[in-house]
Amino acid sequence: MSFPAQLLSEIIKGEVRFNEPMHKHTSWHIGGTADIFVLPGDIVDLREALSLARRCELPVSIIGNGTNLLVSDLGVRGMVIKIGPGLSRIEVRGERIQVGAGVPLPRLAAVAMRSSLSGFEFLAGIPGTVGGALVMNAGANGCAVGERVRQVTAVDFEGKEVQLNNQELEFSYRCSCLIRRKLIVAEVEFEGIPGNADAIKAKMDSYLERRRKTQPLEYPNAGSVFKNPTGDSAGKLIEQSGCKGMREGNIQVSPCHANFFVNLGGGTAQQVLALVEKVQQRVFEKFGCKLIMEVQKLGEF
Ligand SMILES: Cc1cc2nc3c(=O)[nH]c(=O)nc-3n(C[C@H](O)[C@H](O)[C@H](O)COP(=O)(O)OP(=O)(O)OC[C@H]3O[C@@H](n4cnc5c(N)ncnc54)[C@H](O)[C@@H]3O)c2cc1C
């Protein structure tokens, strides 16, 4: 079946674009074009887009804010669905916060703070969405997002709705069952800890200040490229292997934070991968440790 582009544009309340440059949707500013790019206006849109893709046997990929993504220079075939502003409802009821998967993490942290709910301070400086954070079990400062999750409403690639509780999500370090089970996060119920708004704000400010001092935020990057090996720090191993400042084309191991690779301008996915391999090799030679990528690859590699 050839793809009914017109039909998709008519049934979706959100936006549909064709040959969309993915570098506009990744924090690294890297990536070729997506054949079909959908911004669902709500969960019904999401289901409609999935259903049409299934009928046309099109591959579907899901993204949030693209802050943990390396998109191929050759782009992404099929349909890319970006879970963003269309799924960004947020509602506080007592200690519970009901949040759409497209809500940016700093917004969740700010709403929790204004509601005097603690436990979300570490999210203030993480630029992803709630959906992306759940998939990756994003964390910082000794906390991880999974700790605050009560319930998730997800959709499978057939468009069927699934409810999962905290245990069923199988959270572990920078991981959950969501990628393996091919589930798309639509909405999340969090539980906060009653606290004091001023104290929460002070904690958020100190975390943000620390990031400004220790992370190369002036250049496009995707946060930590590698997961920390158990009981160790990937950044420390990379630095002690003499990799700080190492370059492949316009991608550089940040001289400021060795686990961040920065795009100095016009860098490519191929250059990122070449630098990943070089760094992995150096760290392996020096410490016998194989670093594993935290950043997710998307598209044709
Ligand atoms: C400056 C900077 C600092 C960072 N600091 C941290 C940090 O301290 N701690 C940390 O853990 N991470 C950090 N990150 C990485 C990143 O922000 C997190 O991993 C974030 O949770 C990713 O969310 P996203 O919406 O950008 O997901 P994306 O990068 O768009 O996607 C990541 C993965 O999640 C999947 N996905 C996205 N949304 C959904 C959804 N709704 N349903 C199902 N699958 C989905 C994608 O398919 C992909 O596999 C940082 C990144 C940057 C650029």
Short mmCIF file of C-alpha atoms and ligand atoms in Angstrom, two decimals:
data_model
loop_
_atom_site.label_atom_id
_atom_site.label_comp_id
_atom_site.label_asym_id
_atom_site.label_seq_id
_atom_site.Cartn_x
_atom_site.Cartn_y
_atom_site.Cartn_z
CA MET A 1 0.00 0.00 0.00
CA SER A 2 1.48 3.40 -0.94
CA PHE A 3 1.46 5.87 1.90
CA PRO A 4 -1.69 8.05 2.04
CA ALA A 5 0.08 11.29 3.01
CA GLN A 6 -3.00 13.44 2.44
CA LEU A 7 -5.16 11.19 4.64
CA LEU A 8 -2.63 11.36 7.50
CA SER A 9 -2.55 15.17 7.35
CA GLU A 10 -6.37 15.22 7.43
CA ILE A 11 -6.88 12.88 10.40
CA ILE A 12 -4.13 14.29 12.61
CA LYS A 13 -5.06 17.34 14.72
CA GLY A 14 -1.37 17.92 15.43
CA GLU A 15 1.24 18.37 12.69
CA VAL A 16 2.52 16.18 9.89
CA ARG A 17 5.71 17.02 7.99
CA PHE A 18 7.58 15.24 5.23
CA ASN A 19 11.37 15.01 4.80
CA GLU A 20 11.82 16.74 8.14
CA PRO A 21 15.47 17.53 9.06
CA MET A 22 16.09 15.68 12.30
CA HIS A 23 18.97 17.96 13.31
CA LYS A 24 16.21 20.40 14.30
CA HIS A 25 14.96 17.85 16.86
CA THR A 26 18.19 16.71 18.53
CA SER A 27 20.24 18.54 21.13
CA TRP A 28 23.40 17.56 19.19
CA HIS A 29 21.97 19.30 16.10
CA ILE A 30 22.79 16.16 14.12
CA GLY A 31 20.67 13.94 11.86
CA GLY A 32 19.39 13.55 8.30
CA THR A 33 15.74 13.73 7.33
CA ALA A 34 12.80 11.68 8.57
CA ASP A 35 10.51 10.52 5.75
CA ILE A 36 7.36 11.31 7.75
CA PHE A 37 7.37 13.32 10.97
CA VAL A 38 4.29 13.47 13.19
CA LEU A 39 3.64 15.71 16.19
CA PRO A 40 0.47 14.20 17.72
CA GLY A 41 -1.98 16.70 19.17
CA ASP A 42 -3.18 14.14 21.73
CA ILE A 43 -3.25 10.42 22.48
CA VAL A 44 -5.98 9.84 19.85
CA ASP A 45 -3.64 11.32 17.21
CA LEU A 46 -0.88 9.04 18.43
CA ARG A 47 -3.13 6.00 17.97
CA GLU A 48 -4.28 7.15 14.51
CA ALA A 49 -0.70 7.67 13.31
CA LEU A 50 0.32 4.24 14.62
CA SER A 51 -2.65 2.59 13.01
CA LEU A 52 -1.98 4.14 9.59
CA ALA A 53 1.72 3.26 9.79
CA ARG A 54 0.80 -0.33 10.66
CA ARG A 55 -1.60 -0.62 7.72
CA CYS A 56 1.13 0.70 5.39
CA GLU A 57 3.79 -1.49 7.06
CA LEU A 58 5.91 1.57 7.82
CA PRO A 59 8.55 1.42 10.55
CA VAL A 60 7.80 3.82 13.43
CA SER A 61 10.29 5.52 15.78
CA ILE A 62 9.46 7.56 18.85
CA ILE A 63 11.35 10.58 20.11
CA GLY A 64 10.92 13.13 22.87
CA ASN A 65 13.21 16.17 23.00
CA GLY A 66 16.05 14.30 21.28
CA THR A 67 18.47 15.03 24.13
CA ASN A 68 19.74 11.47 24.37
CA LEU A 69 19.68 10.63 20.68
CA LEU A 70 22.20 10.16 17.90
CA VAL A 71 20.29 10.31 14.62
CA SER A 72 22.02 8.93 11.52
CA ASP A 73 23.32 11.33 8.86
CA LEU A 74 21.26 9.21 6.43
CA GLY A 75 18.12 10.03 8.37
CA VAL A 76 15.24 7.81 9.44
CA ARG A 77 13.06 5.79 7.12
CA GLY A 78 9.36 5.52 7.83
CA MET A 79 7.56 7.57 10.44
CA VAL A 80 9.05 9.46 13.40
CA ILE A 81 6.55 10.43 16.09
CA LYS A 82 7.64 13.21 18.42
CA ILE A 83 5.90 13.11 21.81
CA GLY A 84 5.85 16.80 22.69
CA PRO A 85 3.48 19.69 23.40
CA GLY A 86 0.38 17.71 22.32
CA LEU A 87 0.81 15.45 25.35
CA SER A 88 1.75 18.02 27.95
CA ARG A 89 -1.14 18.14 30.40
CA ILE A 90 -0.04 18.50 34.02
CA GLU A 91 -2.29 18.26 37.06
CA VAL A 92 -1.45 18.20 40.77
CA ARG A 93 -3.77 16.37 43.20
CA GLY A 94 -2.37 16.37 46.74
CA GLU A 95 0.93 14.50 46.62
CA ARG A 96 0.22 13.03 43.17
CA ILE A 97 1.18 14.70 39.88
CA GLN A 98 -0.41 13.47 36.64
CA VAL A 99 1.82 14.41 33.72
CA GLY A 100 1.71 13.98 29.92
CA ALA A 101 4.77 12.27 28.43
CA GLY A 102 5.66 15.38 26.40
CA VAL A 103 6.14 17.61 29.46
CA PRO A 104 9.73 18.93 29.70
CA LEU A 105 11.45 17.77 32.91
CA PRO A 106 12.36 21.32 34.08
CA ARG A 107 8.62 22.18 33.92
CA LEU A 108 7.73 19.14 36.02
CA ALA A 109 10.38 20.16 38.57
CA ALA A 110 9.03 23.74 38.66
CA VAL A 111 5.39 22.63 39.11
CA ALA A 112 6.41 20.23 41.91
CA MET A 113 8.36 23.02 43.61
CA ARG A 114 5.39 25.42 43.44
CA SER A 115 3.21 22.65 44.92
CA SER A 116 5.74 22.14 47.77
CA LEU A 117 6.48 18.62 46.56
CA SER A 118 10.05 17.39 46.88
CA GLY A 119 11.78 14.53 45.00
CA PHE A 120 11.93 16.20 41.57
CA GLU A 121 14.68 18.78 42.17
CA PHE A 122 17.31 16.79 40.21
CA LEU A 123 15.18 17.01 37.05
CA ALA A 124 15.50 20.80 36.80
CA GLY A 125 18.64 20.65 34.64
CA ILE A 126 17.78 17.61 32.49
CA PRO A 127 16.46 18.88 29.13
CA GLY A 128 14.42 15.78 28.12
CA THR A 129 10.71 15.00 28.31
CA VAL A 130 8.93 12.90 30.92
CA GLY A 131 8.53 10.06 28.36
CA GLY A 132 12.22 10.01 27.42
CA ALA A 133 13.18 10.19 31.10
CA LEU A 134 11.09 7.13 31.97
CA VAL A 135 12.55 5.09 29.12
CA MET A 136 16.09 5.99 30.21
CA ASN A 137 15.29 6.11 33.95
CA ALA A 138 17.04 9.49 33.87
CA GLY A 139 18.85 10.43 37.03
CA ALA A 140 21.33 12.74 38.72
CA ASN A 141 22.54 13.64 42.20
CA GLY A 142 21.86 10.13 43.51
CA CYS A 143 18.19 10.13 42.40
CA ALA A 144 16.44 8.51 39.43
CA VAL A 145 13.05 9.36 37.98
CA GLY A 146 11.73 5.81 38.44
CA GLU A 147 11.73 6.30 42.22
CA ARG A 148 8.85 8.77 41.98
CA VAL A 149 6.67 6.87 39.47
CA ARG A 150 3.42 5.23 40.60
CA GLN A 151 1.65 4.40 37.36
CA VAL A 152 2.23 4.76 33.61
CA THR A 153 -0.26 4.81 30.76
CA ALA A 154 1.51 3.53 27.66
CA VAL A 155 0.44 2.60 24.15
CA ASP A 156 1.86 -0.32 22.20
CA PHE A 157 2.65 -0.14 18.48
CA GLU A 158 -0.76 -1.68 17.73
CA GLY A 159 -2.32 1.36 19.45
CA LYS A 160 -3.50 -0.66 22.49
CA GLU A 161 -3.41 1.11 25.86
CA VAL A 162 -1.43 -0.58 28.68
CA GLN A 163 -1.21 0.39 32.37
CA LEU A 164 2.01 -0.40 34.24
CA ASN A 165 2.85 0.07 37.90
CA ASN A 166 6.30 0.88 39.24
CA GLN A 167 7.39 -2.76 39.61
CA GLU A 168 6.25 -3.69 36.12
CA LEU A 169 8.42 -0.91 34.65
CA GLU A 170 11.57 -2.77 35.85
CA PHE A 171 13.60 0.38 36.47
CA SER A 172 17.37 -0.06 36.75
CA TYR A 173 20.38 2.18 36.05
CA ARG A 174 19.47 4.23 32.91
CA CYS A 175 17.02 1.54 31.85
CA SER A 176 13.41 0.37 32.09
CA CYS A 177 11.40 -2.30 30.30
CA LEU A 178 9.86 0.25 27.91
CA ILE A 179 12.26 -0.13 24.96
CA ARG A 180 12.34 -3.95 25.25
CA ARG A 181 8.54 -4.16 25.47
CA LYS A 182 8.15 -1.58 22.66
CA LEU A 183 5.83 0.68 24.66
CA ILE A 184 5.22 4.37 24.10
CA VAL A 185 4.74 6.44 27.26
CA ALA A 186 1.65 8.65 27.08
CA GLU A 187 1.00 9.70 30.68
CA VAL A 188 2.65 9.24 34.07
CA GLU A 189 1.44 9.50 37.65
CA PHE A 190 4.20 10.60 40.03
CA GLU A 191 4.15 10.81 43.80
CA GLY A 192 6.01 13.64 45.51
CA ILE A 193 7.21 14.04 49.07
CA PRO A 194 5.64 16.95 51.00
CA GLY A 195 8.31 19.61 51.53
CA ASN A 196 9.02 23.31 51.73
CA ALA A 197 8.94 25.29 48.47
CA ASP A 198 11.86 27.57 49.45
CA ALA A 199 14.06 24.63 50.43
CA ILE A 200 13.12 22.80 47.20
CA LYS A 201 13.97 25.90 45.14
CA ALA A 202 17.33 26.31 46.91
CA LYS A 203 18.20 22.68 46.11
CA MET A 204 17.20 23.10 42.45
CA ASP A 205 19.26 26.29 42.16
CA SER A 206 22.34 24.63 43.62
CA TYR A 207 22.03 21.67 41.20
CA LEU A 208 21.64 24.08 38.26
CA GLU A 209 24.62 26.15 39.36
CA ARG A 210 26.75 23.00 39.59
CA ARG A 211 25.74 22.01 36.04
CA ARG A 212 26.61 25.46 34.71
CA LYS A 213 30.08 25.10 36.25
CA THR A 214 30.80 21.51 35.21
CA GLN A 215 29.01 20.99 31.85
CA PRO A 216 29.81 22.51 28.42
CA LEU A 217 26.29 23.89 27.96
CA GLU A 218 27.43 26.50 25.42
CA TYR A 219 27.83 23.77 22.75
CA PRO A 220 25.27 21.33 21.33
CA ASN A 221 25.66 18.01 23.20
CA ALA A 222 23.61 15.00 24.32
CA GLY A 223 24.60 14.86 27.99
CA SER A 224 26.66 11.83 29.03
CA VAL A 225 27.62 9.73 26.02
CA PHE A 226 28.47 6.62 28.07
CA LYS A 227 26.84 4.93 31.05
CA ASN A 228 28.90 4.89 34.22
CA PRO A 229 30.46 1.45 34.78
CA THR A 230 29.35 -0.08 38.11
CA GLY A 231 30.99 1.80 40.98
CA ASP A 232 32.96 4.09 38.66
CA SER A 233 32.62 7.24 36.58
CA ALA A 234 32.86 7.10 32.78
CA GLY A 235 33.97 10.75 32.72
CA LYS A 236 36.86 10.03 35.10
CA LEU A 237 38.04 6.99 33.09
CA ILE A 238 37.90 8.97 29.83
CA GLU A 239 39.81 11.87 31.37
CA GLN A 240 42.45 9.56 32.91
CA SER A 241 42.88 7.89 29.50
CA GLY A 242 43.98 11.26 28.13
CA CYS A 243 40.96 11.72 25.87
CA LYS A 244 39.84 15.22 26.92
CA GLY A 245 39.93 17.52 23.90
CA MET A 246 40.30 14.61 21.43
CA ARG A 247 38.53 15.36 18.12
CA GLU A 248 37.00 13.61 15.18
CA GLY A 249 36.06 16.27 12.62
CA ASN A 250 33.90 18.80 14.42
CA ILE A 251 33.01 16.55 17.35
CA GLN A 252 35.18 16.94 20.43
CA VAL A 253 35.49 15.23 23.80
CA SER A 254 34.68 18.26 25.91
CA PRO A 255 37.71 19.69 27.70
CA CYS A 256 35.23 20.68 30.44
CA HIS A 257 33.47 17.29 31.03
CA ALA A 258 35.01 14.20 29.41
CA ASN A 259 31.74 12.24 29.15
CA PHE A 260 30.19 15.02 27.03
CA PHE A 261 31.01 15.14 23.31
CA VAL A 262 30.36 18.60 21.91
CA ASN A 263 29.44 19.59 18.38
CA LEU A 264 31.74 22.48 17.48
CA GLY A 265 29.58 23.18 14.42
CA GLY A 266 28.61 20.96 11.49
CA GLY A 267 29.61 17.71 13.23
CA THR A 268 28.12 14.46 11.94
CA ALA A 269 26.80 11.20 13.39
CA GLN A 270 29.67 9.37 11.70
CA GLN A 271 32.14 11.61 13.50
CA VAL A 272 30.41 10.96 16.84
CA LEU A 273 30.61 7.20 16.29
CA ALA A 274 34.27 7.38 15.22
CA LEU A 275 35.06 9.32 18.41
CA VAL A 276 33.01 6.87 20.50
CA GLU A 277 35.15 4.00 19.14
CA LYS A 278 38.44 5.83 19.74
CA VAL A 279 37.48 6.67 23.33
CA GLN A 280 36.22 3.12 24.01
CA GLN A 281 39.52 1.73 22.71
CA ARG A 282 41.69 4.09 24.78
CA VAL A 283 39.72 3.40 27.98
CA PHE A 284 39.79 -0.34 27.31
CA GLU A 285 43.58 -0.29 26.75
CA LYS A 286 44.19 1.66 29.96
CA PHE A 287 41.57 0.18 32.32
CA GLY A 288 40.28 -3.02 30.62
CA CYS A 289 36.78 -1.56 30.81
CA LYS A 290 34.40 -1.47 27.82
CA LEU A 291 32.31 1.69 28.03
CA ILE A 292 28.69 1.26 26.92
CA MET A 293 26.84 4.04 25.11
CA GLU A 294 24.01 5.67 27.03
CA VAL A 295 22.95 7.72 24.00
CA GLN A 296 20.43 5.87 21.79
CA LYS A 297 21.04 5.50 18.06
CA LEU A 298 18.19 6.16 15.66
CA GLY A 299 17.99 5.65 11.90
CA GLU A 300 20.16 3.97 9.29
CA PHE A 301 23.67 3.22 10.56
C1 LIG B 1 22.82 19.08 28.73
C2 LIG B 1 22.26 17.70 29.02
C3 LIG B 1 22.27 17.22 30.31
C4 LIG B 1 21.74 15.95 30.60
N1 LIG B 1 21.78 15.50 31.88
C5 LIG B 1 21.28 14.28 32.17
C6 LIG B 1 21.32 13.79 33.51
O1 LIG B 1 21.76 14.44 34.44
N2 LIG B 1 20.81 12.56 33.74
C7 LIG B 1 20.27 11.79 32.74
O2 LIG B 1 19.80 10.68 33.02
N3 LIG B 1 20.24 12.23 31.46
C8 LIG B 1 20.72 13.45 31.15
N4 LIG B 1 20.68 13.90 29.86
C9 LIG B 1 20.16 13.02 28.79
C10 LIG B 1 18.67 13.19 28.47
O3 LIG B 1 18.23 14.51 28.72
C11 LIG B 1 17.78 12.20 29.24
O4 LIG B 1 18.12 10.87 28.97
C12 LIG B 1 16.30 12.42 28.89
O5 LIG B 1 15.53 11.70 29.79
C13 LIG B 1 15.94 12.02 27.47
O6 LIG B 1 14.64 12.51 27.19
P1 LIG B 1 14.23 12.95 25.71
O7 LIG B 1 12.80 13.35 25.76
O8 LIG B 1 15.16 13.93 25.17
O9 LIG B 1 14.35 11.55 24.96
P2 LIG B 1 14.95 11.30 23.49
O10 LIG B 1 16.40 11.64 23.48
O11 LIG B 1 14.09 11.94 22.48
O12 LIG B 1 14.79 9.72 23.40
C14 LIG B 1 15.55 8.85 24.24
C15 LIG B 1 14.97 7.43 24.13
O13 LIG B 1 13.66 7.43 24.68
C16 LIG B 1 12.70 7.01 23.70
N5 LIG B 1 11.50 7.82 23.95
C17 LIG B 1 11.39 9.18 24.05
N6 LIG B 1 10.15 9.53 24.40
C18 LIG B 1 9.43 8.39 24.50
C19 LIG B 1 8.08 8.07 24.84
N7 LIG B 1 7.17 9.02 25.14
N8 LIG B 1 7.70 6.76 24.87
C20 LIG B 1 8.59 5.78 24.57
N9 LIG B 1 9.87 6.02 24.22
C21 LIG B 1 10.29 7.30 24.22
C22 LIG B 1 13.35 7.24 22.35
O14 LIG B 1 12.85 6.35 21.40
C23 LIG B 1 14.81 6.95 22.69
O15 LIG B 1 15.05 5.56 22.69
C24 LIG B 1 21.20 15.16 29.55
C25 LIG B 1 21.19 15.66 28.24
C26 LIG B 1 21.71 16.92 27.97
C27 LIG B 1 21.68 17.44 26.57
#
